XYZ file of C-alpha atoms in Angstrom:
31
model
C 29.255 -74.102 -2.314
C 27.721 -72.301 -5.605
C 25.221 -75.129 -5.977
C 23.416 -74.548 -2.868
C 23.392 -70.761 -3.975
C 21.819 -71.837 -7.329
C 19.117 -73.890 -5.689
C 18.190 -71.142 -3.490
C 17.953 -68.626 -6.743
C 15.679 -71.302 -8.606
C 13.448 -71.458 -5.476
C 13.139 -67.914 -5.438
C 12.174 -67.557 -9.304
C 9.893 -70.354 -8.782
C 8.171 -68.784 -5.664
C 8.122 -65.285 -7.603
C 6.382 -67.185 -10.678
C 4.028 -68.794 -8.586
C 3.051 -65.366 -6.800
C 2.758 -63.702 -10.345
C 0.384 -66.690 -11.815
C -1.821 -65.976 -8.449
C -1.935 -62.317 -8.968
C -2.872 -62.165 -12.655
C -5.261 -65.039 -11.616
C -7.133 -62.655 -9.113
C -6.971 -59.765 -11.496
C -8.364 -61.676 -14.329
C -10.790 -63.175 -12.298
C -14.523 -61.649 -12.735
C -15.976 -60.029 -9.953
């Protein structure tokens, strides 16, 4: 089922985006 595969890909992209955002927040956060 290609639909399931596309859903998994969307979830992976969303998770990667969230991780990138969290990493950027940590990097931009003043010490």
